[in-house]
Amino acid sequence: MQGIHHFIDTNKERFIHELFELLKLPSVSADPIFAQDVMNTAEKVKQFMTEAGLENVRIEETPGYPIVYGEKIIDPTLPTVLIYGHYDVQPPDPIEEWESDPFEPVIKKTEIHPDGAIFARGASDDKGQMFMHIKALEFMIKNSKLPANVKVMIEGEEEVGSTSLEWYVKNNHDKLKNDIILISDTSLISKDAPSITTGLRGLSYLEVTVQGPSHDLHSGLYGGAVANPANILAQMIAKLHDEDNRITIPGFYDEVVEFPSELRQRINKIPFDEEAYKRNLGVKKLWGEKDYTTLERASIRPTLDVNGIWGGYTGDGAKTIIPSKASAKISMRLVPNQDPHEISKLFKQHFMSLAPESVEVHIQEFHGGYPYMMPVDHPGYKAAEKALMTTFNKEVFPFYTGGSIPIVPLFEKELGSKSVLMGFGFESDRIHSPNEHFGIWNFLKGIETIPYFYQFFVESHNA
Ligand code: BES
Ligand code: MN
Ligand code: MN
């Protein structure tokens, strides 16, 4: 596109500097200690959106953290693109595993980022990716190259379930009306294999507590006579998978769509280096459901994982007790057509049935989400495919990811529009982990590619 390379070359230092300003603000939505920082981040996003030339930019109050909204309506007869992203981030813990301060961004070169990557919490998920859209809009608006109407909506609660955004969307159908939603909050396979995410998994999330004696007991005096809640919890969790690593909850697979063999072949054709994958994760051998490949296990198959487990004495040295209780946080990633409410119900029934009479079990349910699919013949997918083909000059792969963005299926239900998941991170960006980073090459490639999406989407609309 005329002028895009010049725009990026002459402004990239400023873009990175501006992104640093956003990354310095610890907008951790999960922890109320950071409440003021989250609010300040919304203000900063508002400022950048205004500077990009968006209009009616405002901080929309919600029952929780605000949504930053802005728009540029050039002609009501033209199609409208809705941009969604999030300015909140995951907690930085475990902080001692960061090589640099999570909220003091630094640029470092790595093997797959010879041009350097920005290390900071939120660099890839999602501040850096959301910011590419603001910069691409700045280019289009200032050079009179915006070919469509645009609405931009950046939320502050994605990492905690998008509760306020759900409320906002339900109450603003008209305002948010659009022809396509464009999101950069997922990853590319690699520099040589550009990809568009065509599936997201759903999510059910629960916390279980096994309650035994009313207080911790001396494990010598009482050991052997009383059920140990930590032992029982471990046994119950172990029963949730069978020897083929399939989930044992009755009815769990009832609604799961089996992918036809052509689709499975397409998935397994994606360039995938298993040795590099293992090396990056620091594991000797992979694990998973029998009869499926790693790529399938991590995308089109449902899973059940313990996210955290605790109880009893975990301090230094040895303390001899039988804990009074033990707990675990358990998540299940869901695939079409599993319903998160139904799956949570099945989990509860089954987990309760596994408990011996010597303990009591309490289960608490957290936010979840539905799975999502984008057909590859959709005009939005096609426009993204053409855009990536233009800037990468390579074959573009449709890619099912294992992650979840619960607001995406909700957009479809409430607003009736599909979301194009055109992300520019890499899976190795360590999102949610210590040392999260986002490649400078990825950041600039995103800014370069986004304007083409608008162009091709509008062209297909007129055709
Ligand atoms: N951006 C991620 C989701 C993602 C990342 C999808 C990479 C595909 C590739 C998003 O911020 C996220 O972390 N989602 C959560 C769900 C949410 C309810 C906390 C997830 O997937 O765990
Ligand atoms: Mn995200
Ligand atoms: Mn995330």
Short mmCIF file of C-alpha atoms and ligand atoms in Angstrom, two decimals:
data_model
loop_
_atom_site.label_atom_id
_atom_site.label_comp_id
_atom_site.label_asym_id
_atom_site.label_seq_id
_atom_site.Cartn_x
_atom_site.Cartn_y
_atom_site.Cartn_z
CA MET A 1 0.00 0.00 0.00
CA GLN A 2 1.38 3.33 -0.97
CA GLY A 3 3.11 5.06 1.89
CA ILE A 4 2.87 2.31 4.49
CA HIS A 5 6.57 1.40 4.44
CA HIS A 6 7.58 5.04 4.67
CA PHE A 7 5.10 5.58 7.53
CA ILE A 8 6.53 2.64 9.47
CA ASP A 9 10.18 3.44 8.77
CA THR A 10 9.91 7.06 9.81
CA ASN A 11 7.78 6.46 12.90
CA LYS A 12 8.79 3.11 14.34
CA GLU A 13 10.92 4.53 17.15
CA ARG A 14 7.96 6.63 18.26
CA PHE A 15 5.57 3.64 18.06
CA ILE A 16 7.84 1.56 20.26
CA HIS A 17 8.28 4.43 22.69
CA GLU A 18 4.49 4.88 22.90
CA LEU A 19 3.94 1.16 23.41
CA PHE A 20 6.48 1.28 26.24
CA GLU A 21 4.32 3.91 27.94
CA LEU A 22 1.39 1.50 27.87
CA LEU A 23 3.49 -1.44 29.02
CA LYS A 24 4.83 0.48 32.02
CA LEU A 25 1.34 0.64 33.49
CA PRO A 26 0.61 -2.55 35.47
CA SER A 27 -2.99 -3.06 34.37
CA VAL A 28 -3.53 -6.37 36.15
CA SER A 29 -7.30 -6.84 36.18
CA ALA A 30 -7.28 -9.85 38.51
CA ASP A 31 -5.73 -8.06 41.48
CA PRO A 32 -7.56 -5.08 43.08
CA ILE A 33 -4.21 -3.67 44.24
CA PHE A 34 -3.70 -2.50 40.65
CA ALA A 35 -7.16 -0.88 40.28
CA GLN A 36 -5.78 2.65 39.82
CA ASP A 37 -3.21 1.45 37.28
CA VAL A 38 -5.93 -0.26 35.27
CA MET A 39 -7.91 3.02 35.22
CA ASN A 40 -4.79 4.97 34.21
CA THR A 41 -4.21 2.54 31.35
CA ALA A 42 -7.72 3.21 30.04
CA GLU A 43 -6.86 6.94 30.02
CA LYS A 44 -3.63 6.29 28.14
CA VAL A 45 -5.46 4.19 25.53
CA LYS A 46 -7.98 7.01 25.15
CA GLN A 47 -5.15 9.46 24.55
CA PHE A 48 -3.54 7.28 21.85
CA MET A 49 -6.88 6.69 20.14
CA THR A 50 -7.55 10.43 20.05
CA GLU A 51 -4.06 11.16 18.69
CA ALA A 52 -4.64 8.57 15.94
CA GLY A 53 -7.55 10.68 14.69
CA LEU A 54 -10.46 8.67 16.03
CA GLU A 55 -13.56 10.62 17.03
CA ASN A 56 -15.99 10.51 19.95
CA VAL A 57 -13.29 8.77 21.95
CA ARG A 58 -14.51 8.11 25.45
CA ILE A 59 -14.10 6.08 28.55
CA GLU A 60 -17.32 4.13 28.94
CA GLU A 61 -18.08 3.37 32.57
CA THR A 62 -19.27 -0.13 33.41
CA PRO A 63 -19.95 -1.98 36.68
CA GLY A 64 -16.26 -2.98 36.49
CA TYR A 65 -13.32 -1.60 34.53
CA PRO A 66 -14.15 0.84 31.73
CA ILE A 67 -14.24 0.21 28.01
CA VAL A 68 -12.40 2.68 25.78
CA TYR A 69 -14.48 3.40 22.71
CA GLY A 70 -13.78 5.52 19.64
CA GLU A 71 -14.92 5.63 16.05
CA LYS A 72 -14.47 7.19 12.65
CA ILE A 73 -17.62 7.12 10.58
CA ILE A 74 -16.74 8.35 7.11
CA ASP A 75 -19.86 7.32 5.19
CA PRO A 76 -22.83 5.40 6.59
CA THR A 77 -23.26 3.54 3.30
CA LEU A 78 -19.80 1.96 3.62
CA PRO A 79 -19.15 -1.21 5.63
CA THR A 80 -18.14 -0.91 9.28
CA VAL A 81 -15.21 -2.71 10.90
CA LEU A 82 -15.27 -3.17 14.68
CA ILE A 83 -11.85 -3.52 16.30
CA TYR A 84 -11.69 -5.31 19.65
CA GLY A 85 -8.73 -5.69 21.99
CA HIS A 86 -7.89 -5.61 25.69
CA TYR A 87 -5.67 -3.33 27.74
CA ASP A 88 -5.65 -5.50 30.87
CA VAL A 89 -2.92 -8.06 31.49
CA GLN A 90 -2.30 -11.22 33.48
CA PRO A 91 -0.60 -11.01 36.89
CA PRO A 92 3.21 -11.13 36.50
CA ASP A 93 3.77 -13.96 39.01
CA PRO A 94 6.08 -15.73 39.61
CA ILE A 95 7.94 -12.45 39.61
CA GLU A 96 11.33 -13.94 40.55
CA GLU A 97 11.43 -15.82 37.25
CA TRP A 98 11.49 -12.63 35.17
CA GLU A 99 14.88 -11.66 33.79
CA SER A 100 13.78 -8.01 33.74
CA ASP A 101 11.03 -6.10 35.50
CA PRO A 102 7.64 -7.10 33.97
CA PHE A 103 6.57 -3.44 33.88
CA GLU A 104 9.88 -1.95 32.69
CA PRO A 105 9.92 -2.95 29.02
CA VAL A 106 13.30 -3.78 27.47
CA ILE A 107 14.31 -4.88 23.98
CA LYS A 108 16.37 -8.05 23.70
CA LYS A 109 17.39 -10.18 20.73
CA THR A 110 16.51 -13.86 20.74
CA GLU A 111 17.00 -16.76 18.35
CA ILE A 112 13.65 -16.26 16.63
CA HIS A 113 13.66 -12.49 17.10
CA PRO A 114 16.96 -11.33 15.56
CA ASP A 115 15.48 -7.81 15.21
CA GLY A 116 14.68 -7.77 18.91
CA ALA A 117 11.60 -8.39 21.01
CA ILE A 118 9.93 -6.24 23.65
CA PHE A 119 9.94 -7.99 27.02
CA ALA A 120 7.11 -6.94 29.35
CA ARG A 121 3.85 -8.29 30.71
CA GLY A 122 1.17 -7.61 28.09
CA ALA A 123 3.67 -7.03 25.26
CA SER A 124 2.00 -9.70 23.13
CA ASP A 125 -1.25 -10.28 25.10
CA ASP A 126 -2.66 -7.87 24.21
CA LYS A 127 -1.24 -4.34 24.49
CA GLY A 128 1.27 -4.68 21.66
CA GLN A 129 -1.24 -6.35 19.37
CA MET A 130 -4.08 -3.95 20.17
CA PHE A 131 -1.70 -1.03 19.62
CA MET A 132 -0.91 -2.18 16.06
CA HIS A 133 -4.52 -1.35 15.19
CA ILE A 134 -4.28 2.14 16.64
CA LYS A 135 -1.12 2.77 14.59
CA ALA A 136 -2.62 1.29 11.40
CA LEU A 137 -5.63 3.57 11.91
CA GLU A 138 -3.35 6.54 12.45
CA PHE A 139 -1.79 5.77 9.04
CA MET A 140 -5.14 5.38 7.29
CA ILE A 141 -6.85 8.38 8.90
CA LYS A 142 -3.96 10.85 8.50
CA ASN A 143 -3.39 9.84 4.86
CA SER A 144 -7.09 9.72 3.93
CA LYS A 145 -6.79 6.01 3.22
CA LEU A 146 -9.50 4.70 5.51
CA PRO A 147 -11.90 2.92 3.14
CA ALA A 148 -14.52 1.89 5.74
CA ASN A 149 -16.15 3.08 8.92
CA VAL A 150 -14.37 1.93 12.03
CA LYS A 151 -15.40 1.44 15.64
CA VAL A 152 -12.74 0.63 18.21
CA MET A 153 -13.53 -1.00 21.53
CA ILE A 154 -10.75 -1.87 23.98
CA GLU A 155 -11.76 -3.51 27.26
CA GLY A 156 -10.06 -3.96 30.63
CA GLU A 157 -11.41 -7.28 31.89
CA GLU A 158 -10.56 -9.86 29.23
CA GLU A 159 -8.22 -11.76 31.51
CA VAL A 160 -10.94 -12.08 34.15
CA GLY A 161 -13.84 -13.12 31.95
CA SER A 162 -15.10 -9.92 30.19
CA THR A 163 -18.09 -9.61 32.53
CA SER A 164 -18.49 -5.86 32.03
CA LEU A 165 -18.03 -6.07 28.29
CA GLU A 166 -20.77 -8.69 28.15
CA TRP A 167 -23.06 -6.24 29.91
CA TYR A 168 -21.96 -3.40 27.61
CA VAL A 169 -22.48 -5.39 24.41
CA LYS A 170 -25.94 -6.52 25.50
CA ASN A 171 -26.90 -2.88 26.13
CA ASN A 172 -25.36 -1.34 23.01
CA HIS A 173 -26.47 -3.41 20.03
CA ASP A 174 -27.07 -0.36 17.82
CA LYS A 175 -23.95 1.50 18.74
CA LEU A 176 -21.75 -1.54 18.08
CA LYS A 177 -23.47 -2.58 14.86
CA ASN A 178 -20.84 -3.67 12.32
CA ASP A 179 -20.15 -5.82 9.27
CA ILE A 180 -17.09 -7.56 10.63
CA ILE A 181 -15.06 -7.69 13.85
CA LEU A 182 -11.26 -7.70 13.59
CA ILE A 183 -9.12 -8.90 16.50
CA SER A 184 -5.39 -9.34 17.01
CA ASP A 185 -5.12 -11.42 20.19
CA THR A 186 -3.86 -14.75 18.85
CA SER A 187 -0.69 -15.98 17.16
CA LEU A 188 0.92 -16.64 13.79
CA ILE A 189 2.48 -20.05 13.17
CA SER A 190 5.79 -18.48 12.11
CA LYS A 191 7.37 -15.88 9.84
CA ASP A 192 7.27 -18.38 7.01
CA ALA A 193 3.81 -19.70 7.75
CA PRO A 194 1.37 -16.84 8.19
CA SER A 195 -1.94 -18.02 9.62
CA ILE A 196 -5.40 -16.95 10.64
CA THR A 197 -7.09 -18.45 13.68
CA THR A 198 -10.23 -20.32 12.62
CA GLY A 199 -11.18 -21.85 15.96
CA LEU A 200 -11.06 -20.99 19.65
CA ARG A 201 -11.75 -23.43 22.44
CA GLY A 202 -14.40 -22.78 25.07
CA LEU A 203 -13.81 -22.93 28.79
CA SER A 204 -15.31 -24.26 32.01
CA TYR A 205 -13.52 -23.34 35.22
CA LEU A 206 -14.19 -24.59 38.74
CA GLU A 207 -12.57 -24.63 42.15
CA VAL A 208 -12.98 -27.73 44.27
CA THR A 209 -12.38 -28.09 47.99
CA VAL A 210 -12.20 -31.37 49.87
CA GLN A 211 -13.02 -30.77 53.53
CA GLY A 212 -12.00 -33.28 56.19
CA PRO A 213 -11.52 -32.70 59.94
CA SER A 214 -12.51 -29.26 61.29
CA HIS A 215 -8.82 -28.40 61.96
CA ASP A 216 -5.34 -29.64 61.01
CA LEU A 217 -4.46 -32.77 63.01
CA HIS A 218 -1.23 -34.30 64.33
CA SER A 219 -0.46 -36.88 61.64
CA GLY A 220 1.03 -39.28 64.17
CA LEU A 221 -1.84 -39.24 66.61
CA TYR A 222 -4.58 -39.34 63.97
CA GLY A 223 -2.82 -40.62 60.82
CA GLY A 224 -4.48 -43.81 59.60
CA ALA A 225 -7.76 -43.16 61.34
CA VAL A 226 -9.02 -40.11 59.45
CA ALA A 227 -9.29 -39.51 55.70
CA ASN A 228 -6.60 -37.08 54.57
CA PRO A 229 -8.28 -34.46 52.31
CA ALA A 230 -5.07 -33.94 50.29
CA ASN A 231 -4.72 -37.67 49.62
CA ILE A 232 -8.41 -37.88 48.70
CA LEU A 233 -8.22 -34.86 46.41
CA ALA A 234 -5.24 -36.40 44.60
CA GLN A 235 -7.13 -39.68 44.15
CA MET A 236 -10.22 -37.90 42.85
CA ILE A 237 -8.21 -35.83 40.36
CA ALA A 238 -6.34 -38.93 39.18
CA LYS A 239 -9.67 -40.57 38.34
CA LEU A 240 -10.61 -37.77 35.93
CA HIS A 241 -8.43 -39.25 33.14
CA ASP A 242 -8.22 -42.88 32.00
CA GLU A 243 -5.14 -44.77 30.74
CA ASP A 244 -5.67 -43.35 27.23
CA ASN A 245 -5.67 -39.81 28.69
CA ARG A 246 -9.32 -39.40 27.90
CA ILE A 247 -11.60 -37.60 30.32
CA THR A 248 -13.80 -39.93 32.35
CA ILE A 249 -16.71 -37.60 33.16
CA PRO A 250 -19.84 -39.39 31.86
CA GLY A 251 -21.34 -37.46 28.95
CA PHE A 252 -18.25 -35.24 28.53
CA TYR A 253 -17.71 -36.19 24.88
CA ASP A 254 -21.39 -36.48 23.92
CA GLU A 255 -21.57 -33.18 22.02
CA VAL A 256 -17.99 -33.16 20.72
CA VAL A 257 -17.85 -32.77 16.94
CA GLU A 258 -15.48 -35.32 15.41
CA PHE A 259 -13.49 -33.56 12.70
CA PRO A 260 -13.69 -35.18 9.26
CA SER A 261 -10.43 -36.65 8.01
CA GLU A 262 -9.83 -33.88 5.41
CA LEU A 263 -9.89 -31.32 8.19
CA ARG A 264 -7.60 -33.39 10.38
CA GLN A 265 -5.22 -33.71 7.44
CA ARG A 266 -5.29 -29.96 6.95
CA ILE A 267 -4.42 -29.48 10.62
CA ASN A 268 -1.57 -31.98 10.48
CA LYS A 269 -0.15 -30.40 7.34
CA ILE A 270 0.74 -27.27 9.29
CA PRO A 271 4.52 -26.90 9.62
CA PHE A 272 5.33 -28.18 13.10
CA ASP A 273 8.74 -28.93 14.54
CA GLU A 274 8.16 -31.28 17.46
CA GLU A 275 11.77 -31.15 18.64
CA ALA A 276 11.77 -27.34 18.75
CA TYR A 277 8.40 -27.42 20.48
CA LYS A 278 9.69 -29.72 23.23
CA ARG A 279 12.90 -27.74 23.59
CA ASN A 280 10.99 -24.49 23.99
CA LEU A 281 8.79 -26.04 26.69
CA GLY A 282 11.62 -27.83 28.46
CA VAL A 283 9.99 -31.29 28.30
CA LYS A 284 11.50 -34.59 27.17
CA LYS A 285 8.32 -36.16 25.88
CA LEU A 286 4.87 -34.97 24.95
CA TRP A 287 1.65 -36.31 26.44
CA GLY A 288 -1.99 -36.50 25.44
CA GLU A 289 -5.12 -38.22 24.30
CA LYS A 290 -4.55 -41.49 22.49
CA ASP A 291 -5.03 -41.52 18.70
CA TYR A 292 -4.58 -37.75 18.23
CA THR A 293 -1.53 -35.76 17.18
CA THR A 294 -0.05 -32.93 19.23
CA LEU A 295 -1.54 -30.31 16.91
CA GLU A 296 -4.98 -31.92 17.29
CA ARG A 297 -4.68 -32.42 21.05
CA ALA A 298 -3.90 -28.74 21.52
CA SER A 299 -6.70 -27.39 19.34
CA ILE A 300 -9.69 -29.52 18.37
CA ARG A 301 -9.83 -31.87 21.38
CA PRO A 302 -11.25 -30.98 24.79
CA THR A 303 -9.02 -31.12 27.86
CA LEU A 304 -9.11 -31.07 31.65
CA ASP A 305 -6.28 -29.52 33.66
CA VAL A 306 -5.45 -28.68 37.25
CA ASN A 307 -4.27 -25.06 37.25
CA GLY A 308 -3.30 -24.96 40.89
CA ILE A 309 -3.50 -27.24 43.90
CA TRP A 310 -2.95 -26.49 47.56
CA GLY A 311 -3.63 -27.54 51.11
CA GLY A 312 -1.82 -28.34 54.34
CA TYR A 313 1.72 -27.30 55.14
CA THR A 314 3.82 -25.90 52.29
CA GLY A 315 6.40 -23.90 54.24
CA ASP A 316 10.04 -24.74 54.93
CA GLY A 317 11.05 -27.99 56.57
CA ALA A 318 8.72 -30.74 57.76
CA LYS A 319 5.54 -30.21 59.73
CA THR A 320 3.61 -33.34 60.58
CA ILE A 321 -0.09 -32.76 60.00
CA ILE A 322 -3.17 -34.06 58.31
CA PRO A 323 -4.61 -30.97 56.64
CA SER A 324 -8.16 -30.02 57.40
CA LYS A 325 -8.81 -29.31 53.70
CA ALA A 326 -7.30 -29.30 50.24
CA SER A 327 -8.32 -27.47 47.06
CA ALA A 328 -7.66 -27.30 43.35
CA LYS A 329 -8.56 -25.03 40.46
CA ILE A 330 -9.64 -27.08 37.47
CA SER A 331 -10.28 -25.90 33.94
CA MET A 332 -11.67 -27.67 30.92
CA ARG A 333 -11.05 -26.44 27.37
CA LEU A 334 -14.08 -27.15 25.22
CA VAL A 335 -14.65 -27.70 21.53
CA PRO A 336 -17.74 -27.46 19.32
CA ASN A 337 -20.50 -28.21 20.35
CA GLN A 338 -19.78 -28.49 24.08
CA ASP A 339 -21.76 -26.11 26.27
CA PRO A 340 -19.76 -24.70 29.22
CA HIS A 341 -22.78 -24.70 31.55
CA GLU A 342 -23.64 -28.29 30.70
CA ILE A 343 -20.01 -29.40 31.07
CA SER A 344 -19.67 -27.69 34.46
CA LYS A 345 -22.83 -29.48 35.57
CA LEU A 346 -21.49 -32.86 34.40
CA PHE A 347 -18.18 -32.18 36.13
CA LYS A 348 -19.88 -31.34 39.43
CA GLN A 349 -22.08 -34.44 39.39
CA HIS A 350 -19.15 -36.68 38.58
CA PHE A 351 -16.69 -35.10 41.00
CA MET A 352 -19.22 -35.33 43.84
CA SER A 353 -19.79 -38.98 43.01
CA LEU A 354 -16.05 -39.68 43.39
CA ALA A 355 -15.94 -38.42 46.99
CA PRO A 356 -15.85 -40.99 49.79
CA GLU A 357 -18.24 -40.41 52.69
CA SER A 358 -15.35 -39.49 54.97
CA VAL A 359 -14.99 -36.02 53.39
CA GLU A 360 -17.22 -33.22 52.16
CA VAL A 361 -16.72 -31.61 48.77
CA HIS A 362 -17.52 -28.01 47.84
CA ILE A 363 -17.40 -26.75 44.26
CA GLN A 364 -17.38 -23.17 43.09
CA GLU A 365 -17.91 -22.23 39.45
CA PHE A 366 -16.06 -19.40 37.66
CA HIS A 367 -16.60 -17.61 34.36
CA GLY A 368 -16.46 -19.75 31.24
CA GLY A 369 -17.06 -19.41 27.54
CA TYR A 370 -18.25 -21.11 24.39
CA PRO A 371 -16.00 -22.43 21.62
CA TYR A 372 -15.86 -20.55 18.31
CA MET A 373 -15.36 -21.37 14.64
CA MET A 374 -14.70 -19.19 11.59
CA PRO A 375 -15.45 -20.71 8.18
CA VAL A 376 -12.65 -20.23 5.64
CA ASP A 377 -15.07 -19.10 2.92
CA HIS A 378 -16.31 -16.14 4.99
CA PRO A 379 -15.60 -12.71 3.39
CA GLY A 380 -13.83 -11.64 6.58
CA TYR A 381 -11.52 -14.64 6.48
CA LYS A 382 -10.89 -14.09 2.78
CA ALA A 383 -9.96 -10.44 3.30
CA ALA A 384 -7.50 -11.38 6.05
CA GLU A 385 -6.05 -14.14 3.88
CA LYS A 386 -5.46 -11.70 1.02
CA ALA A 387 -3.94 -9.16 3.39
CA LEU A 388 -1.46 -11.69 4.80
CA MET A 389 -0.68 -13.03 1.33
CA THR A 390 0.15 -9.48 0.26
CA THR A 391 2.55 -8.68 3.09
CA PHE A 392 4.10 -12.15 3.57
CA ASN A 393 4.00 -13.36 -0.01
CA LYS A 394 3.47 -16.92 1.30
CA GLU A 395 0.70 -19.47 1.62
CA VAL A 396 -1.68 -18.61 4.49
CA PHE A 397 -2.79 -21.40 6.86
CA PRO A 398 -6.11 -21.60 8.68
CA PHE A 399 -5.24 -22.57 12.25
CA TYR A 400 -7.30 -23.84 15.18
CA THR A 401 -5.88 -22.56 18.45
CA GLY A 402 -6.27 -24.06 21.88
CA GLY A 403 -6.83 -20.71 23.60
CA SER A 404 -10.13 -19.04 24.40
CA ILE A 405 -11.59 -15.57 23.91
CA PRO A 406 -15.07 -16.00 25.39
CA ILE A 407 -16.32 -12.63 24.16
CA VAL A 408 -15.94 -13.73 20.53
CA PRO A 409 -18.83 -16.25 20.52
CA LEU A 410 -20.80 -13.72 22.54
CA PHE A 411 -20.27 -11.07 19.83
CA GLU A 412 -21.69 -13.53 17.34
CA LYS A 413 -24.75 -14.20 19.49
CA GLU A 414 -25.45 -10.58 20.46
CA LEU A 415 -24.28 -8.60 17.42
CA GLY A 416 -24.72 -11.25 14.75
CA SER A 417 -21.23 -10.76 13.35
CA LYS A 418 -18.21 -12.94 12.93
CA SER A 419 -14.76 -12.10 14.27
CA VAL A 420 -11.62 -12.41 12.18
CA LEU A 421 -8.76 -13.53 14.41
CA MET A 422 -5.72 -12.04 12.70
CA GLY A 423 -3.05 -12.18 15.39
CA PHE A 424 0.66 -11.42 14.98
CA GLY A 425 2.23 -12.95 18.09
CA PHE A 426 4.10 -16.24 18.16
CA GLU A 427 3.11 -19.17 20.36
CA SER A 428 6.56 -18.88 21.95
CA ASP A 429 5.82 -15.33 23.21
CA ARG A 430 5.32 -16.72 26.74
CA ILE A 431 1.97 -15.01 27.21
CA HIS A 432 0.70 -15.50 30.80
CA SER A 433 4.23 -16.70 31.71
CA PRO A 434 7.37 -14.99 33.01
CA ASN A 435 9.39 -13.15 30.31
CA GLU A 436 6.47 -12.46 27.98
CA HIS A 437 7.66 -10.74 24.82
CA PHE A 438 6.52 -9.51 21.42
CA GLY A 439 8.79 -9.35 18.39
CA ILE A 440 9.41 -5.92 16.89
CA TRP A 441 9.19 -7.56 13.47
CA ASN A 442 5.74 -8.95 14.46
CA PHE A 443 4.59 -5.57 15.74
CA LEU A 444 5.59 -3.76 12.55
CA LYS A 445 4.28 -6.54 10.29
CA GLY A 446 0.90 -6.18 11.96
CA ILE A 447 0.80 -2.43 11.33
CA GLU A 448 1.75 -3.07 7.70
CA THR A 449 -0.88 -5.79 7.14
CA ILE A 450 -3.94 -4.32 8.86
CA PRO A 451 -4.67 -1.56 6.27
CA TYR A 452 -4.88 -4.23 3.54
CA PHE A 453 -7.60 -6.01 5.50
CA TYR A 454 -9.78 -2.90 5.26
CA GLN A 455 -9.06 -2.52 1.57
CA PHE A 456 -9.87 -6.15 0.68
CA PHE A 457 -12.89 -6.34 2.96
CA VAL A 458 -14.43 -3.23 1.39
CA GLU A 459 -13.65 -4.55 -2.11
CA SER A 460 -15.42 -7.84 -1.39
CA HIS A 461 -18.34 -5.92 0.06
CA ASN A 462 -18.75 -3.94 -3.15
CA ALA A 463 -18.35 -6.97 -5.39
N1 BES B 1 -5.26 -13.72 23.96
C1 BES B 1 -5.58 -14.80 24.81
C2 BES B 1 -6.16 -15.98 24.08
C3 BES B 1 -5.29 -16.61 23.01
C4 BES B 1 -3.92 -16.44 22.96
C5 BES B 1 -5.89 -17.37 22.06
C6 BES B 1 -3.16 -17.01 21.97
C7 BES B 1 -5.12 -17.97 21.09
C8 BES B 1 -3.76 -17.77 21.02
C9 BES B 1 -6.55 -14.30 25.87
O1 BES B 1 -6.11 -13.11 26.45
C10 BES B 1 -6.62 -15.29 26.99
O2 BES B 1 -5.65 -15.44 27.68
N2 BES B 1 -7.76 -15.95 27.19
C11 BES B 1 -7.97 -16.79 28.32
C12 BES B 1 -9.42 -16.93 28.65
C13 BES B 1 -9.94 -15.95 29.68
C14 BES B 1 -11.35 -16.33 30.09
C15 BES B 1 -9.07 -15.76 30.86
C16 BES B 1 -7.43 -18.19 28.07
O3 BES B 1 -7.42 -18.66 26.93
O4 BES B 1 -7.00 -18.80 29.05
MN MN B 2 -5.50 -11.76 25.02
MN MN B 3 -4.53 -13.62 27.97
#
